[in-house]
XYZ file of C-alpha atoms in Angstrom:
786
model
C 56.402 10.055 -30.698
C 56.858 6.840 -28.687
C 57.374 8.900 -25.551
C 54.069 10.723 -26.121
C 52.252 7.409 -26.639
C 53.722 6.014 -23.418
C 52.751 9.155 -21.508
C 49.201 8.958 -22.918
C 48.858 5.269 -22.029
C 50.228 5.903 -18.521
C 47.791 8.790 -18.064
C 44.824 6.660 -19.206
C 45.875 3.850 -16.870
C 46.113 6.324 -13.998
C 42.618 7.610 -14.796
C 41.355 4.007 -14.898
C 42.870 3.280 -11.472
C 41.400 6.472 -10.008
C 38.002 5.643 -11.534
C 38.203 2.089 -10.180
C 38.799 3.178 -6.600
C 36.233 5.965 -6.844
C 33.569 3.544 -8.091
C 34.540 0.921 -5.512
C 34.197 3.387 -2.649
C 31.059 5.038 -4.020
C 29.242 1.699 -4.391
C 29.453 0.812 -0.714
C 26.648 0.862 1.830
C 26.084 1.096 5.566
C 26.402 -2.187 7.468
C 27.113 -0.938 10.987
C 25.541 1.583 13.278
C 21.966 2.752 12.984
C 19.307 3.952 10.595
C 16.232 5.651 11.995
C 13.065 4.411 10.316
C 9.463 5.110 11.205
C 7.435 1.991 10.371
C 8.779 -0.622 12.803
C 7.206 -1.489 16.135
C 10.537 -2.349 17.801
C 14.236 -2.095 16.799
C 15.279 -4.472 13.992
C 18.797 -5.879 13.828
C 20.465 -6.836 10.543
C 23.453 -9.066 11.234
C 25.843 -9.918 8.386
C 28.392 -12.707 8.343
C 31.754 -12.736 6.549
C 30.078 -13.388 3.186
C 27.497 -10.635 3.557
C 24.559 -12.979 4.218
C 22.059 -10.913 6.237
C 20.127 -12.233 9.217
C 17.118 -10.121 10.177
C 16.366 -10.376 13.889
C 13.138 -8.761 15.095
C 10.707 -8.988 17.989
C 7.654 -9.781 15.831
C 6.702 -11.103 12.400
C 5.765 -7.672 11.028
C 9.191 -6.249 11.773
C 11.110 -9.236 10.436
C 9.336 -8.849 7.067
C 9.982 -5.097 7.177
C 13.629 -5.906 7.788
C 13.639 -8.282 4.809
C 12.188 -5.547 2.596
C 14.779 -3.051 3.872
C 17.819 -5.261 3.311
C 16.681 -6.451 -0.124
C 16.413 -2.802 -1.164
C 19.897 -2.143 0.192
C 21.428 -5.124 -1.643
C 19.298 -5.648 -4.760
C 17.730 -2.274 -5.570
C 19.020 -2.340 -9.156
C 17.615 -5.827 -9.786
C 14.199 -4.983 -8.376
C 13.921 -1.728 -10.303
C 14.943 -3.465 -13.526
C 12.491 -6.326 -12.907
C 9.779 -3.760 -12.295
C 10.550 -2.168 -15.674
C 10.445 -5.545 -17.454
C 7.230 -6.662 -15.736
C 5.443 -3.396 -16.513
C 6.671 -3.413 -20.115
C 8.883 -0.357 -19.654
C 12.344 -1.847 -20.219
C 12.712 -0.172 -23.638
C 12.160 3.142 -21.900
C 15.312 2.430 -19.842
C 17.532 0.588 -22.333
C 16.201 1.316 -25.794
C 14.766 -0.679 -28.742
C 16.685 -3.853 -27.815
C 14.076 -4.532 -25.082
C 11.048 -3.792 -27.266
C 10.021 -7.412 -27.860
C 10.078 -8.053 -24.136
C 7.825 -5.040 -23.524
C 5.398 -6.100 -26.247
C 5.081 -9.619 -24.841
C 4.383 -8.617 -21.246
C 1.974 -5.865 -22.334
C 0.005 -8.295 -24.526
C -0.126 -10.887 -21.744
C -0.933 -8.081 -19.287
C 1.277 -9.362 -16.464
C 0.848 -6.274 -14.333
C -2.889 -6.044 -15.054
C -3.380 -9.660 -13.995
C -1.557 -8.927 -10.726
C -3.829 -5.932 -10.103
C -6.962 -7.995 -10.691
C -5.843 -10.869 -8.467
C -4.819 -8.596 -5.573
C -8.457 -8.053 -4.573
C -8.801 -11.763 -3.694
C -5.909 -11.856 -1.213
C -6.927 -12.256 2.419
C -6.193 -9.565 4.986
C -3.270 -11.512 6.477
C -1.479 -11.796 3.109
C -2.108 -8.155 2.213
C -0.721 -7.160 5.606
C 2.442 -9.233 5.094
C 3.035 -7.723 1.641
C 2.528 -4.253 3.108
C 5.121 -4.893 5.846
C 7.702 -5.938 3.234
C 6.941 -2.820 1.174
C 7.225 -0.595 4.248
C 10.755 -1.813 4.920
C 11.742 -1.426 1.265
C 10.335 2.084 1.084
C 12.036 3.155 4.296
C 15.361 2.279 2.694
C 14.482 4.520 -0.247
C 13.982 7.346 2.252
C 17.036 6.875 4.493
C 19.465 5.272 2.012
C 19.387 7.816 -0.825
C 23.043 8.692 -0.311
C 24.163 5.105 -0.891
C 22.067 4.039 -3.883
C 24.067 1.640 -6.077
C 26.096 2.948 -8.990
C 24.057 0.837 -11.448
C 20.873 2.772 -10.641
C 22.562 6.081 -11.421
C 24.168 4.879 -14.643
C 20.773 3.899 -16.056
C 19.179 7.076 -14.740
C 16.691 5.061 -12.704
C 14.698 6.906 -10.057
C 13.685 4.212 -7.531
C 9.968 4.238 -6.757
C 8.049 3.096 -3.728
C 7.241 -0.606 -3.724
C 3.541 -1.471 -3.590
C 1.949 -4.835 -2.707
C 0.757 -5.146 -6.316
C 4.405 -4.876 -7.442
C 5.185 -7.953 -5.322
C 2.252 -9.819 -6.796
C 3.419 -8.892 -10.296
C 6.800 -10.531 -9.587
C 4.919 -13.692 -8.595
C 3.015 -13.589 -11.902
C 6.219 -12.901 -13.826
C 7.887 -15.975 -12.322
C 4.782 -17.942 -13.318
C 5.179 -16.805 -16.934
C 8.634 -18.385 -17.174
C 7.513 -21.596 -15.513
C 4.595 -22.076 -17.869
C 6.301 -23.302 -21.031
C 3.268 -24.862 -22.646
C 2.368 -21.859 -24.785
C 5.719 -22.107 -26.564
C 5.217 -25.858 -26.982
C 1.749 -25.379 -28.464
C 3.069 -22.786 -30.903
C 5.798 -25.172 -32.103
C 3.225 -27.969 -32.480
C 0.862 -25.643 -34.325
C 3.557 -24.406 -36.713
C 4.789 -27.935 -37.356
C 1.236 -29.088 -38.093
C 0.809 -26.407 -40.705
C 4.031 -27.347 -42.481
C 4.718 -31.003 -41.778
C 2.370 -33.926 -42.236
C 4.036 -36.075 -39.571
C 4.130 -33.421 -36.831
C 2.578 -35.759 -34.245
C 5.733 -37.902 -34.367
C 7.742 -34.947 -33.109
C 5.615 -34.103 -30.065
C 7.314 -34.104 -26.641
C 7.712 -37.514 -25.018
C 7.139 -37.624 -21.251
C 8.187 -40.629 -19.175
C 7.812 -41.250 -15.442
C 9.991 -44.218 -14.460
C 7.817 -44.812 -11.388
C 4.707 -45.483 -13.481
C 3.900 -49.073 -14.314
C 1.540 -48.312 -17.227
C 0.816 -45.498 -19.679
C -1.550 -42.747 -18.594
C -5.041 -43.140 -20.029
C -5.481 -39.666 -21.429
C -7.725 -39.055 -24.408
C -5.829 -38.798 -27.667
C -6.414 -35.321 -29.013
C -7.301 -34.937 -32.655
C -4.873 -32.694 -34.459
C -6.554 -29.624 -35.875
C -5.340 -28.704 -39.337
C -4.375 -25.038 -39.081
C -4.405 -22.527 -41.874
C -1.392 -23.106 -44.101
C 1.635 -21.158 -42.966
C 1.789 -17.913 -44.906
C 3.476 -15.372 -42.653
C 7.003 -14.606 -43.731
C 8.237 -13.779 -40.233
C 11.730 -14.434 -38.896
C 11.963 -16.341 -35.632
C 11.992 -13.848 -32.773
C 13.478 -14.380 -29.315
C 13.193 -12.428 -26.115
C 16.222 -10.162 -25.670
C 18.783 -10.920 -22.977
C 18.209 -8.313 -20.258
C 20.691 -6.903 -17.742
C 19.342 -9.308 -15.132
C 18.466 -13.001 -15.514
C 14.940 -14.113 -16.357
C 13.557 -16.276 -13.503
C 13.640 -19.559 -15.420
C 14.021 -22.504 -13.067
C 15.150 -26.101 -13.542
C 16.552 -28.043 -10.559
C 16.970 -31.246 -8.577
C 15.656 -31.962 -5.115
C 15.592 -35.115 -3.052
C 15.025 -36.173 0.497
C 15.881 -39.343 2.391
C 13.871 -40.647 5.317
C 15.107 -41.238 8.848
C 15.659 -44.912 7.968
C 18.098 -44.055 5.162
C 19.875 -41.340 7.163
C 22.810 -41.891 9.523
C 21.610 -38.943 11.640
C 18.282 -40.611 12.383
C 16.344 -37.714 10.850
C 15.441 -36.871 7.236
C 18.054 -35.057 5.147
C 17.034 -32.841 2.222
C 19.088 -31.762 -0.805
C 18.284 -29.017 -3.313
C 20.120 -27.297 -6.156
C 17.894 -24.996 -8.235
C 19.172 -24.568 -11.804
C 18.810 -21.035 -13.114
C 20.832 -18.672 -15.255
C 22.942 -16.840 -12.664
C 25.723 -15.741 -15.006
C 24.851 -12.084 -14.471
C 26.306 -11.237 -11.071
C 25.417 -11.390 -8.241
C 22.934 -14.035 -9.431
C 19.189 -14.461 -9.041
C 18.831 -15.913 -5.537
C 19.225 -13.981 -2.291
C 20.414 -15.865 0.836
C 18.840 -14.562 4.052
C 17.918 -15.574 7.593
C 14.687 -14.427 9.266
C 14.412 -14.693 13.072
C 11.486 -13.602 15.249
C 9.358 -15.179 18.022
C 6.937 -16.641 15.447
C 9.628 -18.466 13.411
C 13.299 -18.918 12.631
C 14.088 -19.628 8.985
C 17.035 -19.481 6.594
C 17.502 -20.149 2.889
C 17.127 -18.263 -0.375
C 14.539 -15.670 -1.353
C 13.441 -14.315 -4.713
C 14.196 -10.572 -4.764
C 10.885 -8.740 -4.527
C 8.937 -11.571 -2.828
C 8.784 -11.877 0.993
C 9.594 -15.185 2.659
C 11.804 -17.970 1.328
C 11.809 -20.088 -1.823
C 14.015 -22.896 -0.495
C 15.519 -23.555 2.938
C 14.210 -24.548 6.348
C 12.578 -23.268 9.500
C 12.826 -24.873 12.946
C 10.408 -27.655 12.047
C 10.360 -28.157 8.259
C 12.994 -28.170 5.501
C 11.961 -27.612 1.887
C 13.566 -27.738 -1.557
C 12.145 -26.653 -4.897
C 12.201 -27.624 -8.571
C 10.119 -26.539 -11.562
C 7.064 -28.720 -12.194
C 6.087 -26.931 -15.453
C 2.368 -27.010 -14.701
C 0.417 -26.303 -17.897
C -1.588 -23.183 -17.088
C -1.890 -21.894 -20.663
C -3.910 -22.947 -23.675
C -4.201 -21.484 -27.153
C -7.501 -21.315 -29.035
C -8.164 -20.913 -32.752
C -10.919 -18.320 -32.918
C -13.773 -18.411 -35.411
C -13.875 -14.980 -37.062
C -16.675 -13.114 -38.825
C -15.502 -9.744 -40.108
C -14.314 -7.638 -37.170
C -15.935 -9.961 -34.626
C -15.375 -13.438 -33.230
C -17.992 -16.131 -32.781
C -18.968 -16.903 -29.190
C -21.615 -19.619 -28.682
C -22.844 -19.069 -32.231
C -23.097 -15.281 -31.936
C -20.970 -12.494 -33.348
C -19.138 -10.799 -30.502
C -16.968 -7.700 -30.789
C -13.378 -7.941 -29.625
C -12.410 -6.158 -26.444
C -9.713 -3.663 -27.434
C -6.943 -2.398 -25.165
C -4.521 0.380 -26.175
C -0.944 0.397 -24.846
C 1.854 2.938 -25.418
C 5.459 1.765 -25.134
C 7.965 4.577 -24.714
C 11.370 3.797 -26.234
C 14.570 5.506 -25.199
C 15.912 7.924 -27.829
C 13.214 7.144 -30.382
C 9.480 7.328 -31.127
C 6.939 5.610 -28.879
C 5.096 2.515 -30.135
C 1.305 2.275 -29.962
C -0.157 -1.208 -29.484
C -3.741 -2.242 -30.162
C -4.457 -5.489 -28.338
C -7.582 -7.432 -29.228
C -9.048 -9.915 -26.748
C -11.828 -12.484 -26.668
C -13.509 -13.910 -23.578
C -10.548 -16.292 -23.332
C -7.766 -13.733 -23.486
C -5.536 -11.692 -25.809
C -5.052 -12.444 -29.515
C -1.379 -13.372 -29.432
C -1.196 -14.159 -33.144
C -1.328 -10.400 -33.881
C 2.249 -10.000 -32.629
C 5.367 -11.524 -34.262
C 7.130 -12.092 -30.902
C 4.814 -15.075 -30.338
C 6.164 -16.735 -33.532
C 2.846 -18.027 -34.886
C 3.462 -18.701 -38.572
C -0.097 -19.220 -39.794
C -2.850 -16.697 -40.435
C -5.107 -18.269 -37.817
C -6.464 -15.858 -35.211
C -5.243 -17.382 -31.968
C -6.074 -16.316 -28.426
C -4.386 -17.318 -25.194
C -6.149 -18.371 -22.016
C -4.036 -18.399 -18.849
C -5.020 -19.475 -15.357
C -2.958 -16.630 -13.883
C -5.466 -14.188 -15.395
C -8.247 -15.998 -13.541
C -6.693 -16.800 -10.162
C -8.642 -15.928 -7.022
C -6.122 -17.263 -4.531
C -6.202 -15.700 -1.073
C -2.449 -16.223 -0.442
C 0.857 -16.482 -2.309
C 2.149 -19.509 -0.341
C 5.687 -18.492 0.531
C 4.834 -16.514 3.654
C 2.843 -19.397 5.172
C 5.795 -21.724 4.594
C 7.790 -19.791 7.216
C 5.468 -20.860 10.048
C 4.767 -24.469 9.028
C 5.242 -26.902 11.941
C 4.944 -30.160 9.957
C 4.368 -31.516 6.441
C 0.592 -31.063 6.800
C 1.003 -27.350 7.515
C 3.457 -27.047 4.652
C 1.091 -28.683 2.150
C -1.614 -26.277 3.287
C 0.691 -23.315 2.652
C 1.502 -24.629 -0.837
C -2.195 -24.900 -1.698
C -2.298 -21.103 -1.936
C 0.441 -21.052 -4.566
C -1.673 -20.579 -7.705
C 0.792 -18.641 -9.803
C 3.985 -20.656 -9.478
C 4.355 -24.252 -10.611
C 6.817 -26.040 -8.359
C 7.665 -29.512 -7.195
C 8.514 -29.217 -3.514
C 10.006 -31.971 -1.412
C 9.909 -31.348 2.330
C 10.452 -33.016 5.688
C 9.596 -32.291 9.292
C 11.366 -32.940 12.595
C 8.988 -35.831 13.307
C 10.465 -37.767 10.376
C 7.728 -37.268 7.759
C 8.781 -36.688 4.148
C 6.596 -35.520 1.263
C 6.422 -34.242 -2.309
C 3.827 -31.799 -3.630
C 3.253 -30.105 -6.996
C 1.712 -26.633 -7.015
C -0.157 -24.229 -9.255
C -3.565 -23.467 -10.747
C -3.916 -25.943 -13.621
C -7.124 -26.301 -15.670
C -9.069 -29.514 -16.064
C -9.307 -30.020 -19.815
C -12.316 -31.615 -21.410
C -10.119 -33.510 -23.854
C -7.515 -34.240 -21.134
C -4.745 -32.906 -23.329
C -3.074 -29.617 -24.178
C -0.570 -30.258 -26.934
C -2.227 -28.237 -29.722
C -4.322 -25.053 -30.022
C -8.024 -25.945 -29.973
C -10.803 -24.529 -32.194
C -13.357 -22.531 -30.212
C -16.168 -23.958 -32.326
C -15.717 -27.208 -30.365
C -16.773 -25.434 -27.174
C -14.967 -24.546 -23.970
C -12.121 -26.949 -23.243
C -11.715 -25.830 -19.610
C -13.863 -27.361 -16.881
C -12.593 -25.732 -13.711
C -9.203 -26.414 -12.130
C -7.458 -29.446 -10.681
C -8.257 -29.561 -6.940
C -5.119 -28.703 -4.985
C -5.278 -31.916 -2.974
C -5.265 -33.863 -6.274
C -2.140 -32.280 -7.740
C 0.710 -34.830 -7.961
C 1.977 -35.614 -4.457
C 3.443 -38.362 -2.283
C 3.695 -38.675 1.505
C 6.013 -41.085 3.363
C 6.664 -43.568 0.522
C 7.733 -47.112 1.428
C 10.985 -46.746 -0.546
C 12.209 -44.229 2.020
C 13.137 -41.364 -0.316
C 11.650 -38.845 -2.722
C 13.120 -36.765 -5.506
C 12.227 -34.677 -8.528
C 14.338 -33.476 -11.445
C 11.837 -31.544 -13.607
C 10.606 -34.920 -14.857
C 7.048 -36.203 -15.216
C 5.807 -36.976 -11.673
C 2.227 -37.969 -12.565
C 1.516 -41.391 -11.007
C -0.363 -44.392 -12.409
C -3.979 -43.637 -13.349
C -3.549 -39.897 -12.859
C -6.730 -38.465 -14.405
C -5.577 -34.956 -15.298
C -3.337 -33.330 -17.873
C -0.949 -31.511 -15.497
C 1.624 -30.886 -18.242
C 3.531 -32.459 -21.104
C 6.617 -30.254 -20.811
C 9.149 -32.184 -18.759
C 12.841 -32.898 -18.573
C 14.163 -36.211 -19.868
C 14.221 -38.742 -17.038
C 18.010 -39.291 -16.848
C 18.694 -37.185 -13.754
C 15.826 -38.842 -11.912
C 17.029 -42.247 -13.110
C 20.405 -41.448 -11.532
C 18.649 -40.695 -8.225
C 16.937 -44.104 -8.437
C 20.319 -45.705 -9.075
C 21.819 -43.981 -6.021
C 19.021 -44.463 -3.496
C 17.579 -47.876 -4.357
C 20.157 -49.703 -2.239
C 20.058 -50.079 1.549
C 22.953 -47.650 1.992
C 22.531 -44.957 4.629
C 23.797 -41.452 3.881
C 25.024 -38.576 5.997
C 24.836 -34.872 5.130
C 28.400 -34.715 3.777
C 27.770 -37.648 1.438
C 24.605 -36.017 0.093
C 26.568 -32.811 -0.474
C 29.004 -34.755 -2.640
C 26.112 -36.191 -4.662
C 25.234 -32.655 -5.758
C 28.409 -32.862 -7.876
C 27.570 -36.195 -9.524
C 28.277 -36.032 -13.265
C 27.434 -39.546 -14.458
C 25.411 -39.288 -17.682
C 22.799 -42.051 -17.936
C 21.702 -40.880 -21.365
C 25.214 -41.769 -22.521
C 24.899 -45.173 -20.860
C 22.131 -45.934 -23.384
C 23.485 -44.209 -26.485
C 27.254 -44.482 -26.163
C 27.420 -48.215 -27.099
C 25.647 -47.390 -30.370
C 28.134 -44.606 -31.042
C 31.150 -46.832 -30.343
C 29.844 -49.657 -32.538
C 29.260 -47.332 -35.508
C 32.458 -45.300 -35.173
C 34.537 -48.481 -35.023
C 33.456 -49.366 -38.577
C 35.244 -46.432 -40.214
C 38.995 -45.822 -40.182
C 38.492 -42.063 -39.935
C 36.436 -42.315 -36.739
C 38.117 -45.236 -34.962
C 40.032 -42.912 -32.664
C 36.709 -41.449 -31.500
C 35.437 -44.970 -30.879
C 38.520 -45.626 -28.739
C 37.927 -42.445 -26.725
C 34.284 -43.261 -26.110
C 34.854 -46.937 -25.341
C 37.279 -46.027 -22.554
C 35.138 -43.150 -21.237
C 33.609 -43.645 -17.768
C 30.389 -41.752 -18.710
C 31.297 -38.970 -16.277
C 31.359 -35.376 -17.473
C 34.176 -33.961 -15.361
C 36.098 -30.993 -16.724
C 39.178 -33.131 -17.533
C 37.239 -35.774 -19.509
C 37.825 -36.002 -23.271
C 34.996 -38.499 -23.742
C 32.464 -35.930 -22.513
C 33.488 -33.497 -25.272
C 33.349 -36.129 -28.019
C 30.042 -37.613 -26.843
C 28.210 -34.309 -26.402
C 29.311 -32.762 -29.692
C 28.589 -35.958 -31.600
C 25.140 -36.273 -29.998
C 24.219 -32.691 -30.873
C 25.381 -33.039 -34.477
C 23.526 -36.353 -34.805
C 20.249 -34.650 -33.870
C 20.631 -32.238 -36.767
C 21.453 -35.071 -39.191
C 18.357 -37.016 -38.106
C 15.773 -34.247 -38.276
C 16.947 -31.274 -40.310
C 15.813 -32.895 -43.552
C 12.310 -33.351 -42.093
C 12.001 -30.124 -40.088
C 10.584 -27.188 -42.055
C 13.144 -24.374 -42.231
C 10.720 -21.904 -40.653
C 10.396 -23.997 -37.478
C 13.904 -25.378 -37.192
C 15.475 -22.844 -34.818
C 12.502 -22.572 -32.452
C 12.337 -26.377 -32.327
C 15.985 -26.845 -31.336
C 15.818 -23.959 -28.849
C 13.190 -25.857 -26.825
C 15.258 -28.643 -25.216
C 12.464 -30.427 -23.373
C 10.311 -30.480 -26.509
C 12.698 -32.665 -28.489
C 15.244 -34.262 -26.140
C 13.486 -37.456 -25.035
C 11.819 -37.833 -28.451
C 15.134 -37.716 -30.350
C 16.639 -40.270 -27.985
C 13.747 -42.628 -28.652
C 14.280 -42.209 -32.400
C 17.933 -43.195 -32.009
C 17.163 -46.195 -29.813
C 14.324 -47.471 -32.036
C 16.012 -46.701 -35.372
C 13.073 -44.485 -36.362
C 12.292 -44.001 -40.048
C 13.379 -40.340 -39.784
C 16.970 -41.635 -39.597
C 17.081 -41.775 -43.384
C 17.870 -38.482 -45.084
C 14.968 -37.919 -47.453
C 16.985 -35.380 -49.461
C 19.454 -37.988 -50.763
C 18.827 -40.971 -53.074
C 20.711 -43.334 -50.731
C 19.042 -44.885 -47.703
C 21.175 -43.835 -44.736
C 21.416 -46.005 -41.655
C 21.901 -44.877 -38.068
C 25.534 -45.970 -38.299
C 26.019 -43.759 -41.370
C 24.722 -40.723 -39.499
C 26.809 -41.471 -36.405
C 29.947 -41.700 -38.557
C 29.085 -38.423 -40.305
C 28.485 -36.761 -36.925
C 31.780 -38.222 -35.726
C 33.694 -36.715 -38.644
C 32.210 -33.288 -37.931
C 33.097 -33.694 -34.252
C 36.693 -34.643 -35.076
C 37.026 -31.665 -37.441
C 35.682 -29.083 -34.972
C 37.642 -30.333 -31.961
C 40.846 -30.476 -34.012
C 40.333 -26.936 -35.287
C 39.727 -25.609 -31.783
C 42.186 -27.571 -29.650
C 44.673 -29.200 -32.032
C 45.253 -32.772 -33.214
C 46.315 -34.070 -29.790
C 43.101 -35.502 -28.376
C 44.374 -35.078 -24.815
C 43.589 -31.384 -25.219
C 39.931 -32.004 -26.036
C 38.833 -31.819 -22.409
C 35.271 -30.976 -21.457
C 36.262 -27.997 -19.316
C 37.838 -26.268 -22.327
C 34.707 -26.717 -24.415
C 32.096 -26.299 -21.680
C 32.381 -23.128 -19.593
C 30.310 -20.742 -17.499
C 30.881 -17.027 -17.999
C 30.034 -14.818 -15.002
C 29.653 -11.145 -15.928
C 28.529 -7.770 -14.649
C 25.265 -6.417 -16.083
C 27.234 -3.282 -16.957
C 29.590 -5.170 -19.295
C 28.570 -8.644 -20.419
C 31.205 -9.054 -23.154
C 34.221 -7.420 -24.734
C 37.072 -5.421 -23.284
C 36.745 -4.546 -19.611
C 34.259 -7.192 -18.499
C 36.903 -8.808 -16.262
C 37.547 -5.436 -14.588
C 33.864 -5.381 -13.623
C 34.032 -8.785 -11.949
C 33.712 -11.136 -14.933
C 35.099 -14.673 -14.619
C 35.228 -17.534 -17.128
C 35.243 -20.938 -15.399
C 35.314 -24.523 -16.721
C 32.052 -26.312 -15.930
C 31.471 -29.989 -15.257
C 28.183 -31.730 -16.033
C 25.689 -31.271 -18.853
C 21.959 -31.175 -19.526
C 21.623 -34.773 -18.327
C 23.641 -34.860 -15.081
C 22.725 -34.096 -11.463
C 25.503 -31.492 -11.415
C 23.788 -29.533 -14.164
C 25.658 -27.665 -16.849
C 22.793 -26.837 -19.187
C 23.340 -25.244 -22.592
C 21.229 -24.441 -25.648
C 21.811 -26.630 -28.700
C 23.257 -24.629 -31.583
C 24.970 -25.234 -34.916
C 28.024 -23.213 -33.921
C 28.729 -25.960 -31.362
C 29.305 -23.552 -28.509
C 28.667 -25.060 -25.117
C 28.490 -22.120 -22.759
C 26.561 -23.089 -19.660
C 23.402 -21.033 -19.291
C 21.627 -22.802 -16.409
C 23.273 -24.586 -13.523
C 23.122 -25.225 -9.770
C 23.000 -21.591 -8.703
C 22.199 -22.568 -5.112
C 23.216 -25.756 -3.330
C 21.734 -26.845 -0.030
C 21.733 -29.773 2.384
C 19.390 -29.620 5.389
C 19.738 -32.341 8.035
C 16.703 -32.243 10.318
C 18.960 -33.471 13.131
C 21.074 -30.305 12.838
C 19.281 -27.449 14.615
C 22.060 -24.921 14.041
C 22.469 -24.618 10.279
C 21.939 -25.769 6.751
C 24.864 -26.315 4.369
C 24.580 -23.816 1.517
C 26.302 -21.817 -1.214
C 25.244 -19.604 -4.133
C 26.994 -18.884 -7.433
C 27.589 -15.217 -6.742
C 26.907 -13.007 -3.753
C 24.306 -10.968 -1.911
C 24.907 -7.474 -3.229
C 24.080 -6.220 -6.731
C 26.772 -3.533 -6.490
C 29.744 -3.892 -8.810
C 33.125 -4.002 -6.991
C 31.506 -4.565 -3.600
C 33.016 -7.478 -1.597
C 29.574 -9.138 -1.491
C 29.167 -8.946 -5.291
C 30.518 -12.470 -5.696
C 31.564 -13.333 -2.150
C 30.504 -16.998 -2.443
C 31.598 -17.667 -6.032
C 35.061 -19.064 -5.263
C 33.678 -21.552 -2.758
C 30.878 -22.446 -5.180
C 33.454 -23.171 -7.883
C 35.539 -25.323 -5.511
C 32.509 -27.295 -4.353
C 32.634 -25.963 -0.783
C 29.769 -24.838 1.421
C 29.251 -22.259 4.141
C 26.873 -22.439 7.093
C 23.562 -20.661 6.712
C 22.603 -20.353 10.367
C 19.180 -21.088 11.814
C 20.414 -20.775 15.400
C 20.185 -17.205 16.699
C 23.140 -17.850 19.001
C 25.270 -18.957 16.034
C 24.210 -15.911 14.029
C 25.401 -13.616 16.812
C 28.570 -15.653 17.400
C 29.536 -15.361 13.703
C 28.454 -11.749 13.211
C 30.820 -9.452 11.349
C 28.549 -6.412 11.074
C 25.440 -5.274 12.941
C 23.042 -2.614 11.695
C 20.117 -1.497 13.829
C 16.916 -0.035 12.410
C 15.689 2.140 15.289
């Protein structure tokens, strides 16, 4: 019997080995030699370096964009096809019911329809550029059929020709995940219906550069219909590719603060790149009109972050508020518009679902937009009829911005290119070779009559939108006297700013750390700025940790935690015990402060939205807010009582997980990042498909980001982090320093699947070349598109 079992196991292992090598060889693609394509004016060369980073070299701008479309299809065909399914609300057709909520949401918001409507306003130059990119992509579909990635076949995907509207829909899709205000308004609305003191829980936004509060009108809270829907909190499903959510840091120092005598720019966009090969796509684009290198978003031509010969640029999310919710006045089957009964516009949608019956949607709309309250995925708990208005449904921009960035010669040109970026809400910092540095926010953001957008507004009060913020009046700074600029998803609105750009911002701690680093007269070189990307000093802890130590010292059971925290250096390196104790205690303390006040129905959606509560909770702790007392007990609890209780829970959990020896409670054991293949995200076999579990330094509050979602299970798996790191010295005309958390090719087992991950984990960088000579000198493969 044992012999038979051994023979069976050996046979299965042999089959696994054979399958492994078959898959590995079948998921390769052509990197040398020639393809014959029909759309290019002249031959296009695709040069790859050791890590698989492609450099497209062409004799004109049209061909370089065709080459970009071709190589993105070769490397990221699976990602683009899956994004297309998500954006068009057809993911359930591929995967099954698990993606149904995603399909419902994008169909209701009409992402693809908005892209179609806005396409007509693009100028001829932009339409031409999008067409060139599509031509290259579609030529790969024709000549590369024999090397389609394994992932496409496993999901039975038939790749379709890329159209310019598909590109525009990706732009709109990215805009959806940058515009967080709708979720904030829904939380505020639900809280208002259930909790009398909801206004005390609103997001708190602080810009440390402002010298006085902004004079925005205080909005009157509308009392919604009492919450009556018995609906469980619904989340978007986790797809087989990451959603394009973006956090990030960027900063730039002037020539005066640089040892090279020219500005130096740093950028590390924070996204969820756990699903290999990651979201960003490193690429170089070289033609007579421009030379540029950096990262691109798959499906969008041009670059998101990087540099050309004259300008370097780095990106963060600005969270521009492009969405508002409106409480409609209803009369029977109609809504009231300017005192008159008006019938709803009705749109029918059919969602096909793999292996089951199709779902028919009836979507009602007013003049403002779709009635989102009809669908549970939007998590509106009241019986109010609520519509959504979104600037992306009304954009008439003639460009998409990113293509113009390639040819910018100075900061003025770059600002002009950004002015066409209606649908994406970024904070860019940028510098030119002449020594100018600048910051600019982007996006199409409405001017609100009440100068606020925290709550849904009743339509009976009239139209709250009065046009859009002029692009030249979006938050910006040029050549500041302090000699540096930086953003960290924080509030960048200056003194006396007259518009409500947003109220969804990161706590200021990462930006405060930048102030701490750059306020001295020290000059930095590129290598020193690279090291700063790994800074893990937590300035939130600098404020709160003394309170924790003082309270924990009062109780014998928590004195050892007080000792750990009192000797902690406030740095969240992977070998730090203090980081584990502080973070777990802080998270538990938040629950103890607010869970007695928070209505049960809103609790999970509230804690899921980090920027909604983070700065507000910290203020409550620092000011000893009245919510500190637990209203469900007869005793009056103090802050110290809650800190001690949180400390006891922390001690219990860490002991259960890592033992009684506190030396084992290191941050890297608790806080990890789990890289996986989309084909196997958990369970047996995920390591065979490229999965890696790595300790992760940093947290939500550090420059070296290790962001995680607060949860009562006290798991701290990193879900957003510095997925791309870059330093661009404007005195270095050969390269930028860069690395991504993954690789270029979305083909499991391929060498480029995670070709940069080891260096990313070690904190190393590789050269991303801007010099054509250096590209050719470091070429490993050359493919010609004849």
